[in-house]
Short mmCIF file of C-alpha atoms in Angstrom, two decimals:
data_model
loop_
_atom_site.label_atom_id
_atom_site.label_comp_id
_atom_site.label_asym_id
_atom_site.label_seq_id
_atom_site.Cartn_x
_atom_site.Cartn_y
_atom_site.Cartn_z
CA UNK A 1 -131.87 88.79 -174.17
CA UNK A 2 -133.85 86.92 -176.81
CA UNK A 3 -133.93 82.43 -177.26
CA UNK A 4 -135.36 80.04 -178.72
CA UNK A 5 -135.60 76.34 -177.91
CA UNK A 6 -135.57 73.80 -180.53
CA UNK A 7 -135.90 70.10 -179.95
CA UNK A 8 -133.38 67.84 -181.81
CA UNK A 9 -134.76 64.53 -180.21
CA UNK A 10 -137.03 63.57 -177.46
CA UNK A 11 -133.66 63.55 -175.10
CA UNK A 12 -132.04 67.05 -176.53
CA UNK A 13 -132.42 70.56 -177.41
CA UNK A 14 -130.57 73.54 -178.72
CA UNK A 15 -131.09 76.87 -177.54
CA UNK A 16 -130.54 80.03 -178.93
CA UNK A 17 -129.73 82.74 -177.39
CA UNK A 18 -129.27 86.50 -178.69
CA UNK A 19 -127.90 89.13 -176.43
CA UNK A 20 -127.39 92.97 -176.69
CA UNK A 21 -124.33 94.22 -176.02
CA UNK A 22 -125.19 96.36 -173.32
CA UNK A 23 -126.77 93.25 -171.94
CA UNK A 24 -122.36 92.42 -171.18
CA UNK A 25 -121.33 95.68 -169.33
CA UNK A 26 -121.22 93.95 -165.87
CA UNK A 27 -118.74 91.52 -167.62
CA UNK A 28 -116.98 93.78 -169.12
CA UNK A 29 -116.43 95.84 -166.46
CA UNK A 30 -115.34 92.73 -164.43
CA UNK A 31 -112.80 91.67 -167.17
CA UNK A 32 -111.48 94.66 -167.16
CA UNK A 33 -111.12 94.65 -163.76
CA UNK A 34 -109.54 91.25 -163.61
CA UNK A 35 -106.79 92.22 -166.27
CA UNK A 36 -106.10 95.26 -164.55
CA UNK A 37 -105.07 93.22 -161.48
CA UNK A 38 -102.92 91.15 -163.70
CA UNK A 39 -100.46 93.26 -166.00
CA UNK A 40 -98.34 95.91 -164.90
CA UNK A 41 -97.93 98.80 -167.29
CA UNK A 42 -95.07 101.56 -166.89
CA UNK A 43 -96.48 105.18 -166.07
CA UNK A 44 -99.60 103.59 -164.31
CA UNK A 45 -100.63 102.05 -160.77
CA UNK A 46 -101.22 98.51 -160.43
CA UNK A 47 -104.94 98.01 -161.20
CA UNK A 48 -105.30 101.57 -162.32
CA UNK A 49 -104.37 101.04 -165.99
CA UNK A 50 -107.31 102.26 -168.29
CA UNK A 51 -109.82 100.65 -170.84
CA UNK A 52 -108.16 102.32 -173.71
CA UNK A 53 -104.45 101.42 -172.55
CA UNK A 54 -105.56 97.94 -172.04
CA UNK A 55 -107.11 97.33 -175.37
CA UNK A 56 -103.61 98.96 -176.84
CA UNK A 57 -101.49 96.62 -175.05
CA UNK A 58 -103.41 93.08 -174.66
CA UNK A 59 -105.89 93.71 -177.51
CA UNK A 60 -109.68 94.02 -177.24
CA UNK A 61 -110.30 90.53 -178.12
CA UNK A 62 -108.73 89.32 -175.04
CA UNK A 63 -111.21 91.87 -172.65
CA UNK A 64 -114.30 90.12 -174.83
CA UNK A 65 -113.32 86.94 -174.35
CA UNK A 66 -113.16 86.85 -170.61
CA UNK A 67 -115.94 89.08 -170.20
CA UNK A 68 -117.89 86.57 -172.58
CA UNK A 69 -117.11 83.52 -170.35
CA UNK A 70 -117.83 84.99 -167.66
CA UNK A 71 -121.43 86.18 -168.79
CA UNK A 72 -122.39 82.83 -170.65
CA UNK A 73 -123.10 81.16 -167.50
CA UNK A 74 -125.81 83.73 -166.31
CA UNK A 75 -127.21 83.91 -170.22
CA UNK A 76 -127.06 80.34 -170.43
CA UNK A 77 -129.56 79.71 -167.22
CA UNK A 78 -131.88 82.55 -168.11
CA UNK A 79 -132.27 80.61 -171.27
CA UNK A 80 -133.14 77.10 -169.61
CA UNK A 81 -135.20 79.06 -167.07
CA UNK A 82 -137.39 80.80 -170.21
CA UNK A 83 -137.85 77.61 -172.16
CA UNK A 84 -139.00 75.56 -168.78
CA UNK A 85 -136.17 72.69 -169.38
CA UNK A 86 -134.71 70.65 -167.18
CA UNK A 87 -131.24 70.14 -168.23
CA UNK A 88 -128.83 66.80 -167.97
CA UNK A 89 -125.13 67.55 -167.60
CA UNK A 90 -123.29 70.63 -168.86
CA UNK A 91 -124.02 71.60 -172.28
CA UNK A 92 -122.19 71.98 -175.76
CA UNK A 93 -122.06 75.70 -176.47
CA UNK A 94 -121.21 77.58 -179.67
CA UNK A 95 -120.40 81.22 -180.34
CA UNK A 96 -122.26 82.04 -183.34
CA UNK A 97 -121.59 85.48 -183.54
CA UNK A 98 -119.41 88.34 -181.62
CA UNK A 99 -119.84 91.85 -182.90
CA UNK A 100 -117.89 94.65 -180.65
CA UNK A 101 -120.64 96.79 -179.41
CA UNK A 102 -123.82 95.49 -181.03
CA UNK A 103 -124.58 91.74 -180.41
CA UNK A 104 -123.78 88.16 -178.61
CA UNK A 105 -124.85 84.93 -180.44
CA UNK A 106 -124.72 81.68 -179.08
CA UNK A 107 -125.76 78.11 -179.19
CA UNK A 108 -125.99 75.69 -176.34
CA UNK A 109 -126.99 72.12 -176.93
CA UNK A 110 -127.84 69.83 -173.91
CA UNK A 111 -129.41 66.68 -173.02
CA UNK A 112 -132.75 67.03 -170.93
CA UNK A 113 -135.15 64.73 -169.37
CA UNK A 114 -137.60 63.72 -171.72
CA UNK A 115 -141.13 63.74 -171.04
CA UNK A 116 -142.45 60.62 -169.72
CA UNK A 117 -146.49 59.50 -169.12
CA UNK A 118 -146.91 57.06 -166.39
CA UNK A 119 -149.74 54.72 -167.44
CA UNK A 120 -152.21 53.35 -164.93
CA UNK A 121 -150.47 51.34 -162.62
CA UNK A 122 -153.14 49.40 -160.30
CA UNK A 123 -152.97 46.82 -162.27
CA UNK A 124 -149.96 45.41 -161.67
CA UNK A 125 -149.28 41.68 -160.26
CA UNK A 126 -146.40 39.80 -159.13
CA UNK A 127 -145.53 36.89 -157.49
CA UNK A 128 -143.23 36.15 -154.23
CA UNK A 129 -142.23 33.52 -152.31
CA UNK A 130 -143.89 32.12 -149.57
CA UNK A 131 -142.76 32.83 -145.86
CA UNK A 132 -142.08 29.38 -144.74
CA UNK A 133 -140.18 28.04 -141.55
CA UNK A 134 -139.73 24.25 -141.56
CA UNK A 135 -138.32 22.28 -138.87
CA UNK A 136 -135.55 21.55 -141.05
CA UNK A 137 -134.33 25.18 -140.93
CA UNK A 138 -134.93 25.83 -137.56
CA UNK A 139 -132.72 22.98 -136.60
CA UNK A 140 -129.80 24.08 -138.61
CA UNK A 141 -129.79 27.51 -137.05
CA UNK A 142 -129.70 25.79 -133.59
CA UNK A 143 -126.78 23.58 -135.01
CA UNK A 144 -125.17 26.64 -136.66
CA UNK A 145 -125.15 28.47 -132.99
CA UNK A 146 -124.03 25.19 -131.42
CA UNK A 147 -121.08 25.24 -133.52
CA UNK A 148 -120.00 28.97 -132.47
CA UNK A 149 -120.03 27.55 -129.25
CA UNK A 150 -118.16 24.87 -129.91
CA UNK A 151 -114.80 23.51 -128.22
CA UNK A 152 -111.80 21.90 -129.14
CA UNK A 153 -109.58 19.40 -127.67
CA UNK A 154 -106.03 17.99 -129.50
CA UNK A 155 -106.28 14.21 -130.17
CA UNK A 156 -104.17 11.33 -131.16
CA UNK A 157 -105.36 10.04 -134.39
CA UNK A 158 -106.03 11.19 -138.19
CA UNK A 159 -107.41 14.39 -139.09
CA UNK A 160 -111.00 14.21 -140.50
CA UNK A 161 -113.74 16.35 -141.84
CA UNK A 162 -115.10 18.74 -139.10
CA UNK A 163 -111.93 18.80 -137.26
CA UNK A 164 -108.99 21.56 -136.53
CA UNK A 165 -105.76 21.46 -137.93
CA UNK A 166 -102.74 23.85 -136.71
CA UNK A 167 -100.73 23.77 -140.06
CA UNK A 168 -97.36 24.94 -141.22
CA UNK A 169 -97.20 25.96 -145.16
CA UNK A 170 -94.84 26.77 -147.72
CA UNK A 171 -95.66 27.66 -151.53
CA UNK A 172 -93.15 27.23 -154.18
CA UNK A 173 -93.34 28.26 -158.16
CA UNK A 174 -91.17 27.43 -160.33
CA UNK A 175 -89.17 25.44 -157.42
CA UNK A 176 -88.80 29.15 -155.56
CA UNK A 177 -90.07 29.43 -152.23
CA UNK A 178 -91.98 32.42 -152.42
CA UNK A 179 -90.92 35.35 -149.92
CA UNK A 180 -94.67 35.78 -148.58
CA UNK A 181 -95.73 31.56 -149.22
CA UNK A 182 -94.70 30.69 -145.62
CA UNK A 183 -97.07 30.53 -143.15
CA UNK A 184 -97.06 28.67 -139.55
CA UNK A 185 -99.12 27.62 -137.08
CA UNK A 186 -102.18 28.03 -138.99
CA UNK A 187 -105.77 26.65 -137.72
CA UNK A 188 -107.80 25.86 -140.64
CA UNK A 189 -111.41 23.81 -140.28
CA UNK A 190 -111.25 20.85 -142.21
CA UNK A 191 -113.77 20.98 -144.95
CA UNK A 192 -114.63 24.71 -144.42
CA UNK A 193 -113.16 25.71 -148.10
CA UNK A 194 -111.73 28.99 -146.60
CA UNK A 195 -108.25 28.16 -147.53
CA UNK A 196 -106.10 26.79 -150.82
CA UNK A 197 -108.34 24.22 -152.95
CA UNK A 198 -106.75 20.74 -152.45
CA UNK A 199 -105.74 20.97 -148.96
CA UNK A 200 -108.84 19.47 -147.44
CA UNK A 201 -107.56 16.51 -149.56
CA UNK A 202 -104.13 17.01 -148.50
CA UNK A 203 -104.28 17.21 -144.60
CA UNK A 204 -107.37 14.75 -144.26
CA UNK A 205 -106.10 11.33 -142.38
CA UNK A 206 -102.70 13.06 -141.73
CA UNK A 207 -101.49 13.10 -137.98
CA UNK A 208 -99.90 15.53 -136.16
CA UNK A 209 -96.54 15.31 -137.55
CA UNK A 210 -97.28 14.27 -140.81
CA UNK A 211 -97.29 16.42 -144.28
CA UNK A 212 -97.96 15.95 -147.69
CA UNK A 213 -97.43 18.11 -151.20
CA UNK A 214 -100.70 19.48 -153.44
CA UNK A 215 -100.90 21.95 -156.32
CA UNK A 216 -103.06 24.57 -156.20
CA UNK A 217 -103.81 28.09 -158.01
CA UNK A 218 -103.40 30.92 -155.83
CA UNK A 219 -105.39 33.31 -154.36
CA UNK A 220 -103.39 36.09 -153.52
CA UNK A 221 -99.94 37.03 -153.04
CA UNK A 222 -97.16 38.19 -155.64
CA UNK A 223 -98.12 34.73 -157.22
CA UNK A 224 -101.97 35.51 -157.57
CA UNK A 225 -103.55 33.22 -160.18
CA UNK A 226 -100.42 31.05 -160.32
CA UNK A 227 -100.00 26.93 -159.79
CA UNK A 228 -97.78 26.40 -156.59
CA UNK A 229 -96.42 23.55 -155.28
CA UNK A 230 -97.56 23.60 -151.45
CA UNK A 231 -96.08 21.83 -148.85
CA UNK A 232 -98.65 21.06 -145.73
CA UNK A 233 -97.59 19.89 -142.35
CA UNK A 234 -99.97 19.03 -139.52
CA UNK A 235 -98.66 19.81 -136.33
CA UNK A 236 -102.16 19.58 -134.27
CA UNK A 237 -105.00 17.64 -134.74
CA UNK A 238 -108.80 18.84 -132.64
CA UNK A 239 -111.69 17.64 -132.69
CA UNK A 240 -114.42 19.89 -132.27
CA UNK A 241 -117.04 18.99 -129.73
CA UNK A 242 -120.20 20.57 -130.11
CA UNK A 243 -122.52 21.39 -126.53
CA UNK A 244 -124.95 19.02 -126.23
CA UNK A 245 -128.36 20.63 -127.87
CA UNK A 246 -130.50 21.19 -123.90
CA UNK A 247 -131.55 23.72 -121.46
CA UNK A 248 -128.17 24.13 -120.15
CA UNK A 249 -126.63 25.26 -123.91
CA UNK A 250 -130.25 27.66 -124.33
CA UNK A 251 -129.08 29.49 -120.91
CA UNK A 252 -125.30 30.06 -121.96
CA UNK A 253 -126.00 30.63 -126.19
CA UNK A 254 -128.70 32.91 -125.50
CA UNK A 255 -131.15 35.02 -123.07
CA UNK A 256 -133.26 32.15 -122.67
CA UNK A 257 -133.72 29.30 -120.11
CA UNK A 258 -134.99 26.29 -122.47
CA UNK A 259 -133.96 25.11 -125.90
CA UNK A 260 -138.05 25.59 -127.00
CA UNK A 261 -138.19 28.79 -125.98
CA UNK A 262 -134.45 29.34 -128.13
CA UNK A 263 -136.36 27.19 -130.95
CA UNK A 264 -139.26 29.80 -131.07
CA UNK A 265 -137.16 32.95 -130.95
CA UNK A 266 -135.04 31.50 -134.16
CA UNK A 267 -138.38 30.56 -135.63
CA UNK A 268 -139.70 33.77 -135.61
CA UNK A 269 -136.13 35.44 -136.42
CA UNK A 270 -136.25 33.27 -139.55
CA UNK A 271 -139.59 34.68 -140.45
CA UNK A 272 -138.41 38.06 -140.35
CA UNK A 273 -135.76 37.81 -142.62
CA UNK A 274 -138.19 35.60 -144.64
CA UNK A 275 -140.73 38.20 -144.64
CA UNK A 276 -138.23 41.08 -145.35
CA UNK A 277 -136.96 38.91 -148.61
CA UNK A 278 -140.08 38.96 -149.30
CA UNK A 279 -140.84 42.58 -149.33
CA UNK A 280 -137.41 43.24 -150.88
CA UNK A 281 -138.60 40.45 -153.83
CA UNK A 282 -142.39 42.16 -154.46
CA UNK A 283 -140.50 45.19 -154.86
CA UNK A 284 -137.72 44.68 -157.07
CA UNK A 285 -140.36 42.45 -159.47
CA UNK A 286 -143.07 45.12 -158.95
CA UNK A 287 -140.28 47.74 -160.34
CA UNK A 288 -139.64 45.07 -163.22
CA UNK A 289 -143.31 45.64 -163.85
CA UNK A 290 -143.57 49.29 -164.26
CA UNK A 291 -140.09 49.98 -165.83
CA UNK A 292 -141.96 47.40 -169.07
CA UNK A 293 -145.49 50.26 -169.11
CA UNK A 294 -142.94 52.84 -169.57
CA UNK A 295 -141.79 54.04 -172.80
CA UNK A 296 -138.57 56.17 -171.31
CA UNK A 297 -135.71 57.72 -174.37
CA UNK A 298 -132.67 57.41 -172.65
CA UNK A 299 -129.62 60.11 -173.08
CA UNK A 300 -127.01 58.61 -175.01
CA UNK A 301 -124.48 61.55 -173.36
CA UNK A 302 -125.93 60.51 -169.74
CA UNK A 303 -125.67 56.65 -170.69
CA UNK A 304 -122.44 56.82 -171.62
CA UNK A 305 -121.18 58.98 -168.62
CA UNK A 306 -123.38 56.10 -166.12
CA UNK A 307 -121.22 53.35 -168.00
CA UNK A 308 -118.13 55.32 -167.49
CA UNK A 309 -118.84 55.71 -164.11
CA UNK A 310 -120.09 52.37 -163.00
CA UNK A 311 -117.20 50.81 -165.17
CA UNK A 312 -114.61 53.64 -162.58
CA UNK A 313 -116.04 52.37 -159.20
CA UNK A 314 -116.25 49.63 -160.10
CA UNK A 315 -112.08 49.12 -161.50
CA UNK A 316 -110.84 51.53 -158.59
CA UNK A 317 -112.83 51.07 -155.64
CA UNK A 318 -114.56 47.89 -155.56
CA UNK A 319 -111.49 45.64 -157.89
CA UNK A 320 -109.09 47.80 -155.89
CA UNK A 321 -110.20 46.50 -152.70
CA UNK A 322 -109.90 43.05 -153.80
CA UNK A 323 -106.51 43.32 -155.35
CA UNK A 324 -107.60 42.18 -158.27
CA UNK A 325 -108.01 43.62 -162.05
CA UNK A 326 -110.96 43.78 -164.51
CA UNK A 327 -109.08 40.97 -166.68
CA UNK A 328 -108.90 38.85 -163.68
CA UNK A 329 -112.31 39.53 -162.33
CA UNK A 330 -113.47 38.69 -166.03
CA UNK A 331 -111.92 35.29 -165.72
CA UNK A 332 -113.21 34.91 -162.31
CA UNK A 333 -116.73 35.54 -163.42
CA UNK A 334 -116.70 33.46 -166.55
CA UNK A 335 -117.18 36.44 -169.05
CA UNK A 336 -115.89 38.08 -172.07
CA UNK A 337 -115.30 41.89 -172.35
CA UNK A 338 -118.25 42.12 -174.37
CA UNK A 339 -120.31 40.52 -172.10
CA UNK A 340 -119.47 42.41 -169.56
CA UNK A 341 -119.30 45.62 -171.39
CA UNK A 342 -123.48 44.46 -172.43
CA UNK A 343 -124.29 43.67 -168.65
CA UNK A 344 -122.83 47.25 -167.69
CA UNK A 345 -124.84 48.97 -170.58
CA UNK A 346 -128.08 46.93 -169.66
CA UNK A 347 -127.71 48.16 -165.78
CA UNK A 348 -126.82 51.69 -166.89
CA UNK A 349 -130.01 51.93 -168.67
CA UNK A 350 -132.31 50.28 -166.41
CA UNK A 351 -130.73 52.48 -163.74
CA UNK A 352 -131.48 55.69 -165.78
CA UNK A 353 -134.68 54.34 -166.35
CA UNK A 354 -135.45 53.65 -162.47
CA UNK A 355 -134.71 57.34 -161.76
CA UNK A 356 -136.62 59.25 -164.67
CA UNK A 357 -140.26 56.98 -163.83
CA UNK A 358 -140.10 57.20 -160.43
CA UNK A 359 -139.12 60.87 -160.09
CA UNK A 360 -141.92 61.48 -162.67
CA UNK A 361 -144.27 59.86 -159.86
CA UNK A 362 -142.88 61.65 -157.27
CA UNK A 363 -143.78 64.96 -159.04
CA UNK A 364 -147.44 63.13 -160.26
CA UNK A 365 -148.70 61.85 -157.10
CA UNK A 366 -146.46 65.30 -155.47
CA UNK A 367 -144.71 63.01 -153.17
CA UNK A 368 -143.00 64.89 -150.37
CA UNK A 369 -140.26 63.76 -148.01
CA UNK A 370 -140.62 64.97 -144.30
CA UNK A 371 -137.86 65.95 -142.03
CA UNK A 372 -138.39 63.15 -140.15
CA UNK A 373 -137.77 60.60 -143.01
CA UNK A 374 -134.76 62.40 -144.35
CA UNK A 375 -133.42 61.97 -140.94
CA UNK A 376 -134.23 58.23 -140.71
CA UNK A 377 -132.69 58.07 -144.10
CA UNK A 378 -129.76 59.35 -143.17
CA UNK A 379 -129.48 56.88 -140.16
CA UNK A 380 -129.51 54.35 -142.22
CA UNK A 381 -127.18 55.17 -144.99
CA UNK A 382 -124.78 56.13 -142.06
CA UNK A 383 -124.77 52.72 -140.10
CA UNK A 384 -124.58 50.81 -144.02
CA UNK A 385 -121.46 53.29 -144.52
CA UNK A 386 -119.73 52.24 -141.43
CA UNK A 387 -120.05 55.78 -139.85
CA UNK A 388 -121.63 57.62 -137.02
CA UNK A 389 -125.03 59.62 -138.00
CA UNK A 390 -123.10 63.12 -136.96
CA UNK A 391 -120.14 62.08 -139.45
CA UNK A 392 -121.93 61.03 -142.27
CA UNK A 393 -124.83 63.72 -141.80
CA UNK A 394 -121.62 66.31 -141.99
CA UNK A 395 -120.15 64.88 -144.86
CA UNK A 396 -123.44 64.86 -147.06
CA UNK A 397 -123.83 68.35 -145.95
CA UNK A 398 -120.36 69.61 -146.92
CA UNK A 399 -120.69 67.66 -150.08
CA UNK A 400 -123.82 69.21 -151.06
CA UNK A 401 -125.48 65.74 -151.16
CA UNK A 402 -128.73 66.71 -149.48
CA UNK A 403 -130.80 67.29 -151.93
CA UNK A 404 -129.30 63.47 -153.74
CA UNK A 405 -130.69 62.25 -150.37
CA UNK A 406 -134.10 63.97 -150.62
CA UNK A 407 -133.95 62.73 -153.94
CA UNK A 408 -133.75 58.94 -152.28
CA UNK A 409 -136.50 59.18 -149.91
CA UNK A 410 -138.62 60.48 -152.71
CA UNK A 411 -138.29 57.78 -155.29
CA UNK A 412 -138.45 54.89 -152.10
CA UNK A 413 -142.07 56.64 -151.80
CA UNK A 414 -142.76 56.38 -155.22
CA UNK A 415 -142.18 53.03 -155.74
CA UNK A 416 -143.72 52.10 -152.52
CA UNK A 417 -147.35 53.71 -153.73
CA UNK A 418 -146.89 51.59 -157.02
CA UNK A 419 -146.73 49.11 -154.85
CA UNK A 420 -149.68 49.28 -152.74
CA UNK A 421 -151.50 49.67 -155.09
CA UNK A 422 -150.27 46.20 -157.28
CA UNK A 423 -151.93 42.84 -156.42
CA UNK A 424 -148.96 40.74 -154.80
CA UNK A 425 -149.19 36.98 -154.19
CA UNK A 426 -147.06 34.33 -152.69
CA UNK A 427 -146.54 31.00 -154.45
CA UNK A 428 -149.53 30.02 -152.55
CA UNK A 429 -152.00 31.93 -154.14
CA UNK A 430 -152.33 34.31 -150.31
CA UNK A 431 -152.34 37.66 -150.97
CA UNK A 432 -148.87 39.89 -149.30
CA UNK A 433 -150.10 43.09 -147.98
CA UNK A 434 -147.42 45.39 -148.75
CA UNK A 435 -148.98 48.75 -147.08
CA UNK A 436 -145.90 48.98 -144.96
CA UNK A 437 -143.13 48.23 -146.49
CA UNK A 438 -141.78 51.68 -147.77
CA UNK A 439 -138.00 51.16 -145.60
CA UNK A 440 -137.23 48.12 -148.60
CA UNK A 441 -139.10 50.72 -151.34
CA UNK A 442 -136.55 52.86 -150.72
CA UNK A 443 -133.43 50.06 -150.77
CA UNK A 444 -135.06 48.79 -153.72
CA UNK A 445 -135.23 52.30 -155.55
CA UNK A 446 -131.99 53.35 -154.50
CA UNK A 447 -130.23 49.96 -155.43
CA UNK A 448 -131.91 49.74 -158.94
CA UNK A 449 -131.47 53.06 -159.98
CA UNK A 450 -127.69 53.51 -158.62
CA UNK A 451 -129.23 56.84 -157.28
CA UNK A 452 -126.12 58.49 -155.93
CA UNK A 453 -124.27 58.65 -159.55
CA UNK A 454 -127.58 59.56 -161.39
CA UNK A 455 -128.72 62.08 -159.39
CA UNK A 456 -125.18 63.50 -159.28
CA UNK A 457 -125.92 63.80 -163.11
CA UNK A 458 -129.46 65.21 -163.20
CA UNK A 459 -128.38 67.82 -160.87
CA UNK A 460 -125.48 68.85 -163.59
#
């Protein structure tokens, strides 16, 4: 077998590949074979019908084809294996030329990564926020656990903001009660917005007994997105009473036996998620940084396929979920189909992007992952999917996902050296040292590039 690779852009080649004939035996032996176990000719033994009769009856041209498609597989990945590519996707192939006996021509055109030179990197700098704890926000995480533990007791007077209402409801439209717009005995926090808009107007200074009529769009239902007349009635009124903010509520809300030593502990809790903000923050803008050094010539074949695919999960699993449609999450969101159709494009590309630089790095600075981080990986990505490590470690394995989750790790490291080695401030001028912070590298990486679907892709 002879080829030849010729570049058609920076993103896609054509190969071209010449093949003796004898170079086909095997598959034509096997098609043979296979044809054999498939007609039945009178005078001759299932599967023992021979060459010649076979080519009689069902024509050469049918034995060459099959044993053709089942060679240009194998042919196909000696090429890309000669000319040192690494291939996107399946490729476009073209019999050129068939000749009985002497000669297999073919052409196979295919998007591949294109070459990429990572400039220097070290000097990179970005700016995060400042980890800061007032006394302000200390205070409302006391008050937020005080309300969790907070009581209720029915009273005799108007319903106000703060307070719980038990509520009957029924929706009409178009003067029909709706089969599924009745609802009773209903507790709904005054002021809380988890319910229809308009009823905190509706029920507020109502006693129990009282009701009164709103409009309001709804939110779900067979009605979804449609006005409704709604009929409230109270038929409770609570007032929440919140534990007094002492020892006594530090020893029942939490493991602690003072309210300063609670007030510490949520201090320092709100640092952590302060200080893991801002690690997620110096990465994503550090990313933003090096994706802008980076001259990277996208795939239009793999960019379209990403949009396709982000625009599928996005329609079927995550709308689907909701209930909703694209149309309606359009007009929930405020934009236009072209808008959106941009946004999708622009994430597509930047998620394309993500993947080619930092797997570039990984191979430059020859990154590798460890057993031991694959496995914390995996523990991870299990308790964000909702199941157990052995579950989720079984599915990736059955689905042949490993090497997407190697993949992961890898481009977390990557971005985590770039990293390290940028200069990262806070809005204070102090610098952030982010030598340890490769666990949000690898969020970052993963988020950014949308690794799952792209590496899916490369591996094609």
């Amino acid at each position: 077998m002879k080829s030849a690779v010729e570049t058609l852009n920076p993103t896609r080649v054509r190969l071209t590949v010449e093949v003796p004939f004898e170079e086909l035996k095997a598959s034509l032996d096997a098609a043979y074979k296979k044809i054999n176990q498939q007609v039945t000719v009178k005078g001759f033994r299932k599967g023992k019908v021979p060459a010649r009769v076979i080519d009689q009856r069902f024509g050469r041209g049918a034995v060459l084809e099959e044993a053709v498609n089942d060679a240009l597989p194998k042919f196909y990945t000696d090429a890309v294996n000669e000319a040192e590519i690494n291939p996107l996707g399946q490729p476009e192939v073209d019999i050129t030329e068939l000749k009985d006996g002497e000669t297999l021509n073919f052409t196979a055109e295919v998007d591949v990564r294109p070459a990429i030179e990572i400039p220097d990197y070290s000097g990179i700098e970005v700016e995060v926020d400042a980890v800061e704890v007032s006394d302000e926000d200390v205070e409302k995480s006391v008050e937020q656990l005080r309300t969790r533990f907070a009581s209720t007791s029915p009273v005799e007077r108007p319903a106000a903001e703060g307070d719980v209402v038990t509520i009957d409801l029924e929706a009409k439209v178009d003067g029909e009660v709706l089969a599924d717009g009745v609802a009773d005995g209903v507790q709904y926090t005054i002021g809380s917005g988890e319910l229809l808009d308009g009823i905190d107007e509706a029920v507020t200074g109502l006693e129990a007994g009282g009701e009164a009529t709103f409009t309001s769009q709804l939110k779900g239902g067979s009605a979804e997105g449609k006005d409704a007349e709604v009929t409230v009635k109270v038929t409770q009124v609570a007032a929440r009473e919140l534990p007094e903010p002492d020892d006594e509520f530090a020893q029942m809300a939490s493991e602690f036996d003072t309210l300063e030593d609670l007030k510490a502990d949520s201090r320092k809790r709100l640092e952590n998620m302060k200080q893991y903000d801002q690690a997620t923050q110096a990465q994503e803008r550090v990313l933003e940084k090096l994706l802008e050094l980076v001259e990277v010539p996208i795939p239009e074949k793999l960019l379209e396929d990403e949009i396709r695919t982000r625009k599928h999960n996005l329609e079927h699993h995550q709308l689907g979920q909701m209930g909703i449609d694209l149309a309606k999450y359009l007009e929930l969101q405020g934009k236009t189909e072209e808008e959106f159709d941009a946004e999708t494009r622009e994430q597509a590309v930047k998620g394309i992007k993500t993947q080619f630089v930092l797997d570039e790095l990984v191979s430059k600075e020859k990154l590798n992952v460890s057993q031991e981080e694959l496995t914390e990986h995996l523990m991870r990505r299990a308790a964000s999917s909702g199941m157990s490590p052995d579950q989720f470690a079984q599915a990736v394995v059955e689905g042949g996902q490993v090497p997407m989750l190697v993949g992961e790790v890898a481009r977390g490291k990557a971005l985590a050296t770039v990293v390290e080695a940028a200069t990262v401030k806070d809005t204070k001028g102090e610098l952030v040292d982010m030598s340890d912070d490769e666990d949000e590298a690898e969020e970052t990486a993963e988020t950014a590039a949308a690794a799952t679907g792209d590496e899916r892709k490369s591996e094609g």
